[in-house]
Coordinates of C-alpha atoms and ligand atoms in Angstrom, one line a residue:
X1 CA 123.1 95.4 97.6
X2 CA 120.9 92.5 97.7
X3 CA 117.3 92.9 95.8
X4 CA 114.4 93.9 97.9
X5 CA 111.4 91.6 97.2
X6 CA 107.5 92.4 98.2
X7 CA 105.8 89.2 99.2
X8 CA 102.2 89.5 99.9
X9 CA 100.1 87.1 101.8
X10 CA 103.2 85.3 103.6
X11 CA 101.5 84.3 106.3
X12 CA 100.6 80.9 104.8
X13 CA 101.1 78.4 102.0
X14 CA 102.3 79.7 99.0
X15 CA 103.8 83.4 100.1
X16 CA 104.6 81.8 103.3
X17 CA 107.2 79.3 101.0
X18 CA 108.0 82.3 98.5
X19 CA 109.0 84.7 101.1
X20 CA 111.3 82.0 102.8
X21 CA 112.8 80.7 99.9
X22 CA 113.8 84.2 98.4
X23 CA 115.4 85.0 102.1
X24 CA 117.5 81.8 101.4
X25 CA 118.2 83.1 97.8
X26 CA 119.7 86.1 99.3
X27 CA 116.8 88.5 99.2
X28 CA 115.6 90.9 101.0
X29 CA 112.0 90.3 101.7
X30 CA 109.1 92.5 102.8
X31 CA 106.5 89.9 103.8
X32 CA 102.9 91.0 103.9
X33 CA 99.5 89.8 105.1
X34 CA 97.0 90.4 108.4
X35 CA 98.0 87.9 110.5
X36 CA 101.0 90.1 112.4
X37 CA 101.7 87.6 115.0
X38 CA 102.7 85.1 112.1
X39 CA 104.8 88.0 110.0
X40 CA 106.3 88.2 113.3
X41 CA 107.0 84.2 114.0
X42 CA 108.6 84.0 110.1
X43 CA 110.7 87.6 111.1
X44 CA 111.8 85.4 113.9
X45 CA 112.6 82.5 111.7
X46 CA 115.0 84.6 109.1
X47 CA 116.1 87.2 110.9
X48 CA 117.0 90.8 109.4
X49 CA 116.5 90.0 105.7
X50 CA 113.1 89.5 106.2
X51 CA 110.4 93.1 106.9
X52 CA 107.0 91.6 108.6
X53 CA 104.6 93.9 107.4
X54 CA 100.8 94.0 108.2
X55 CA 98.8 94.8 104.9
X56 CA 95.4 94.3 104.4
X57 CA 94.7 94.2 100.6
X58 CA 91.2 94.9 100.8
X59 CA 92.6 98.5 102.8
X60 CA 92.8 100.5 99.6
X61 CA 94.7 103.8 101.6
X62 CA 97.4 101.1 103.4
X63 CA 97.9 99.8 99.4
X64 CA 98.5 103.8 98.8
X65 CA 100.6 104.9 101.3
X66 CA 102.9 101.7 101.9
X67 CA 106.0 103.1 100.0
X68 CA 105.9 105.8 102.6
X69 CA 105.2 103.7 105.4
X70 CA 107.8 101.1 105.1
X71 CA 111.8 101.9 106.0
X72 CA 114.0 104.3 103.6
X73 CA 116.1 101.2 102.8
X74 CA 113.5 99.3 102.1
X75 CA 111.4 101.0 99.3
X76 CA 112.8 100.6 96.0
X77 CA 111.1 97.3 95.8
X78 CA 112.6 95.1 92.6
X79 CA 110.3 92.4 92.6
X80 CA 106.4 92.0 93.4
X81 CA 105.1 88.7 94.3
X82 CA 101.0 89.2 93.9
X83 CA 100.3 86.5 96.2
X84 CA 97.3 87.1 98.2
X85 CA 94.3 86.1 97.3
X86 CA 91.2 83.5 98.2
X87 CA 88.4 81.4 97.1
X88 CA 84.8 81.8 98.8
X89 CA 82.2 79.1 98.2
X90 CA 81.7 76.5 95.2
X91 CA 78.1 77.0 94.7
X92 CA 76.6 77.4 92.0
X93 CA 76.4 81.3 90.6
X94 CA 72.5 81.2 91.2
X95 CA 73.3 80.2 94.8
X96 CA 76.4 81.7 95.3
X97 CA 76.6 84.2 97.9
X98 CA 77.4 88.0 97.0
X99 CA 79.3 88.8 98.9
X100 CA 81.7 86.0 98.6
X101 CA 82.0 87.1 95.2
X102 CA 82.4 91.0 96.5
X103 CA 84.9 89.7 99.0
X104 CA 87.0 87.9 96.1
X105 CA 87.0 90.7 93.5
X106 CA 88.0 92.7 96.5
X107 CA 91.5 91.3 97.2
X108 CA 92.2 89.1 93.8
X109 CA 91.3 91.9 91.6
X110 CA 91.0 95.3 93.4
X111 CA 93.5 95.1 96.0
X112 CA 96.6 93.5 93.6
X113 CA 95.9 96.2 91.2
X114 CA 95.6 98.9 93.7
X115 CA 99.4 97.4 94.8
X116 CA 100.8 96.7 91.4
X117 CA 100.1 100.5 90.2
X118 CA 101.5 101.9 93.8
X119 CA 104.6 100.4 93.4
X120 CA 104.8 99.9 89.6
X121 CA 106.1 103.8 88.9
X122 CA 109.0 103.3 91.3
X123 CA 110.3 99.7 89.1
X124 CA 109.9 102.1 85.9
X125 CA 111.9 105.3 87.1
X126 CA 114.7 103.1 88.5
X127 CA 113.9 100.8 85.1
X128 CA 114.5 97.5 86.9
X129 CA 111.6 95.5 88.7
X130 CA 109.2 92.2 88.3
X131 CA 105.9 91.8 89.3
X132 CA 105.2 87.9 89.7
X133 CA 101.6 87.4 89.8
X134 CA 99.6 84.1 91.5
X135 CA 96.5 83.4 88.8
X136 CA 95.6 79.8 88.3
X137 CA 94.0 76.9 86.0
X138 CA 90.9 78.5 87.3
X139 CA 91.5 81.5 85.2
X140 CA 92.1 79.3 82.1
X141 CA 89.9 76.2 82.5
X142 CA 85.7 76.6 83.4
X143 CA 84.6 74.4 86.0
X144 CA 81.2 74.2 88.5
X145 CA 81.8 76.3 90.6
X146 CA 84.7 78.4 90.0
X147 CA 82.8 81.2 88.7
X148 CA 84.0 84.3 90.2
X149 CA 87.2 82.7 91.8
X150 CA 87.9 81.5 88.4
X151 CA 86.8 85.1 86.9
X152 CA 88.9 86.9 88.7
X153 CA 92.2 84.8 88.2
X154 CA 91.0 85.2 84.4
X155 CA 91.4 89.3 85.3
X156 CA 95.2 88.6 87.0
X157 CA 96.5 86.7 83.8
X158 CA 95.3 89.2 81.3
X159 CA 96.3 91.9 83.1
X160 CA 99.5 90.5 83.1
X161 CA 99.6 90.3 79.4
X162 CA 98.7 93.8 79.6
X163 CA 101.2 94.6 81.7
X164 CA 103.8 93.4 79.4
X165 CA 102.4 95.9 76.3
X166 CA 102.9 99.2 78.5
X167 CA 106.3 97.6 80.3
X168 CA 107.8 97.1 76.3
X169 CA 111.0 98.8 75.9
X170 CA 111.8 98.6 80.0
X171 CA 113.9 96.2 81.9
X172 CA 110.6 95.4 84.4
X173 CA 109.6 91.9 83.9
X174 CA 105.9 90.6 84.3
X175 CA 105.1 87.1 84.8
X176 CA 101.8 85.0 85.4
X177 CA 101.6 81.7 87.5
X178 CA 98.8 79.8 87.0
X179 CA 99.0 76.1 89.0
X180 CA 96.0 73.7 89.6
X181 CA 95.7 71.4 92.1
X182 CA 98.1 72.5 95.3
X183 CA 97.8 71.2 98.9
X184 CA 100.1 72.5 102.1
X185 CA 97.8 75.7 102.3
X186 CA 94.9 77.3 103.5
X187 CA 93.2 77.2 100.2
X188 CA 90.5 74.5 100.6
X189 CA 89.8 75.6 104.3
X190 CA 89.0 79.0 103.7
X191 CA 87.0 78.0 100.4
X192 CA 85.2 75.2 102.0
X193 CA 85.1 76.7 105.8
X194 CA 84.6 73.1 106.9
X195 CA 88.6 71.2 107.7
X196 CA 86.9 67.6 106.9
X197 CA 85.9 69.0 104.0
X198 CA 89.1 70.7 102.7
X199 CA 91.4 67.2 103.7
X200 CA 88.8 65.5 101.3
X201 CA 90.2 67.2 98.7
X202 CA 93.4 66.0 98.5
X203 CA 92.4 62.4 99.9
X204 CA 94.5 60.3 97.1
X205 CA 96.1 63.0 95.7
X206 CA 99.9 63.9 95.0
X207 CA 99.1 67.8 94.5
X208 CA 101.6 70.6 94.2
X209 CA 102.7 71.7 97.0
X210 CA 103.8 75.4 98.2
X211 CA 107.7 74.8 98.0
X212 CA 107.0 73.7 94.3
X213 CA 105.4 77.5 93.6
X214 CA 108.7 79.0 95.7
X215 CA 110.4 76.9 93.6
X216 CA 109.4 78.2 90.3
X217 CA 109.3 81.8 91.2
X218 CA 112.9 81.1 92.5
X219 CA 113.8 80.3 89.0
X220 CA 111.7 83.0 87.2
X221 CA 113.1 85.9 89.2
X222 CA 116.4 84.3 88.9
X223 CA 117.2 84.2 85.4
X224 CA 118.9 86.9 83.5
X225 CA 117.2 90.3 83.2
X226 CA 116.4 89.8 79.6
X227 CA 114.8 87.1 79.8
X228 CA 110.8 87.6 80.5
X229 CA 108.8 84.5 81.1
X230 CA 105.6 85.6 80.4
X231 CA 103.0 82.6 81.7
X232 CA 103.4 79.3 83.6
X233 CA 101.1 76.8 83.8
X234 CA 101.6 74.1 86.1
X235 CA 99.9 70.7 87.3
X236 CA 100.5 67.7 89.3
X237 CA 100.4 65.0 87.2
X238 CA 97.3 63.9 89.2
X239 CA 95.6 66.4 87.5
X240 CA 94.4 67.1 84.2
X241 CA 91.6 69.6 82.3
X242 CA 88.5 67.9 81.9
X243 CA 86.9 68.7 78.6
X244 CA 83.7 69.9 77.8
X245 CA 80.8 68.9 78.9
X246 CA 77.2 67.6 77.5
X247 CA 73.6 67.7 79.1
X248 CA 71.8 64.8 77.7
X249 CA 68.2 64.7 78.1
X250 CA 67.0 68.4 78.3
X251 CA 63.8 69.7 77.8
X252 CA 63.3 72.1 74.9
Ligands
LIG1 P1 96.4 80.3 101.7 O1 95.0 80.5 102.1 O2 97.2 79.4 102.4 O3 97.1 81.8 101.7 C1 96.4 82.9 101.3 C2 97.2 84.1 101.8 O4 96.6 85.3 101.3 C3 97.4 84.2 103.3 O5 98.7 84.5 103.6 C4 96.4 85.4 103.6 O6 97.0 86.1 104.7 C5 96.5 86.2 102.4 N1 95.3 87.1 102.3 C6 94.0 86.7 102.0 N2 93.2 87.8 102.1 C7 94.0 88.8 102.4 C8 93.8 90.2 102.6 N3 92.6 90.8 102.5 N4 94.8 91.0 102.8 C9 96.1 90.5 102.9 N5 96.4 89.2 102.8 C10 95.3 88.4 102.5 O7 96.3 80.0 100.1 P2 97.4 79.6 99.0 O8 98.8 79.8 99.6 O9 97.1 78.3 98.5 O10 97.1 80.7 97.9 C11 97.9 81.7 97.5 C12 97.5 82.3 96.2 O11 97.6 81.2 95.2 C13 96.1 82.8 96.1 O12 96.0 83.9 95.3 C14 95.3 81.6 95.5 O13 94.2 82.0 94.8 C15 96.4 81.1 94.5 N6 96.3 79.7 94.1 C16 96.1 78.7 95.0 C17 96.0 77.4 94.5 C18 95.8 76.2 95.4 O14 95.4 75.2 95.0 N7 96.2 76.3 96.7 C19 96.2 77.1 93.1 C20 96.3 78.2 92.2 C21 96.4 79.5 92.7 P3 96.1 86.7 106.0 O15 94.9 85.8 106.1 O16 97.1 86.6 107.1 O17 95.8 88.1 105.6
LIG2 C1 93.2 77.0 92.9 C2 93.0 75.9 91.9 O1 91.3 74.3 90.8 O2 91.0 74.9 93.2 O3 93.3 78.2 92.2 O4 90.5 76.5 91.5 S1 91.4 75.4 91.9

């Protein structure tokens, strides 16, 4: 029986390249996200191994009953991609907007925890499942602006960690990606709401690019059941952490 994966937030960039390149690995894949007509288009593209499903992370009693909802032969899920997830705004906290920040803890945190302890029980009874999460630099590296975005991808990668302290003594993997720079999304668009803006920001660049991600959780879902990567962190080599920084001049 071919493994049934849970992609969520495949209708674009990352999830969109994960939940394609599983299919092509020989999964089964139940792709997620709100956009139904583009579940439906990818459906179209891969045919029966691939479930569009319309899941609104920020719907708390969807995240609940989804087991339920979804076909008999399609619920003992093996492998959890926590995909979905955004980035509001790059002001400033004392001019940041609230409800971005709401917005953000809503889905990064609250909604991918709601999911990982809905399906989590089903991976330790049949004691066999992975739950791939999608943090980022942001969560390990400070920068202006990444405040909350950065705060809550802080939140993902320890409660990976977590994750792996209560999992001990099971065969259900837990893994943490955390890339930087990455362009073939809808990342900077929805971050920036402005396109010119969100092009800018991989003017000159040679960023990572989705199928790089799909790429990587290809291999980590892939290896032998024993084998447990616990982080990745990945950059293009355009890319590097910055340092810390100094304010010279300040008034006492
Ligand atoms: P995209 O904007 O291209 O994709 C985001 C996906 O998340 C979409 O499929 C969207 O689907 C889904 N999504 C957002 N909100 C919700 C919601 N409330 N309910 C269900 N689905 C939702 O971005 P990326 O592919 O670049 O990002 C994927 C993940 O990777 C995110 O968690 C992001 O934080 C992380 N990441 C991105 C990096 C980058 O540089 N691009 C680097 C590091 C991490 P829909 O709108 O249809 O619901
Ligand atoms: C996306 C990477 O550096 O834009 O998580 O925050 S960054």
């Amino acid at each position: 029986m071919p493994k049934i994966a849970l992609v969520t937030g495949a209708t674009s960039g990352f999830g969109k390249a994960i939940a394609t390149r599983l299919v092509r690995d020989g999964y089964h894949v139940i792709a997620t996200g709100r956009r139904q007509e583009r579940l439906d288009t990818l459906a179209a593209q891969l045919g029966k191994a691939l479930l569009p499903f319309r899941l609104d992370m920020m719907d708390k009693a969807a995240i609940q009953s989804l087991p339920d909802a979804l076909p008999e032969e399609w619920r003992a899920i093996d492998i959890l991609v926590n995909n979905a997830g955004l980035a509001l705004g790059i002001a400033k906290a004392q001019e940041a907007e609230i409800s971005d920040w709401e917005h953000m803890i809503a889905t990064n945190v609250t909604g991918m925890v709601e999911l990982t302890r809905t399906l989590l029980p089903g991976m330790v009874a049949r004691d066999r499942g992975h739950i791939v999460s999608l943090g980022s630099t942001a969560g390990i590296y400070p920068y202006t602006g990444g405040n909350v975005y950065g705060a809550t991808k802080a939140f993902v990668e320890q409660f990976m960690r977590n994750l792996r302290c209560d999992l001990l003594g099971q065969n259900v993997r837990v893994t943490n990606i955390a890339p930087g720079l990455c362009g073939g999304s809808e990342f900077s668009q929805v971050r920036l709401r402005d396109n010119a803006k969100a092009a800018a920001v991989y003017e000159g660049t040679h960023p990572l690019m989705p199928d790089d991600i799909a790429e990587t959780v290809s291999w980590i879902v892939g290896l032998p059941p024993h084998v447990n990567i616990n982080q990745i962190e990945m950059m293009p080599t355009c890319q590097a952490a910055g340092g810390l920084a100094v304010a010279k001049g300040m008034k006492d």
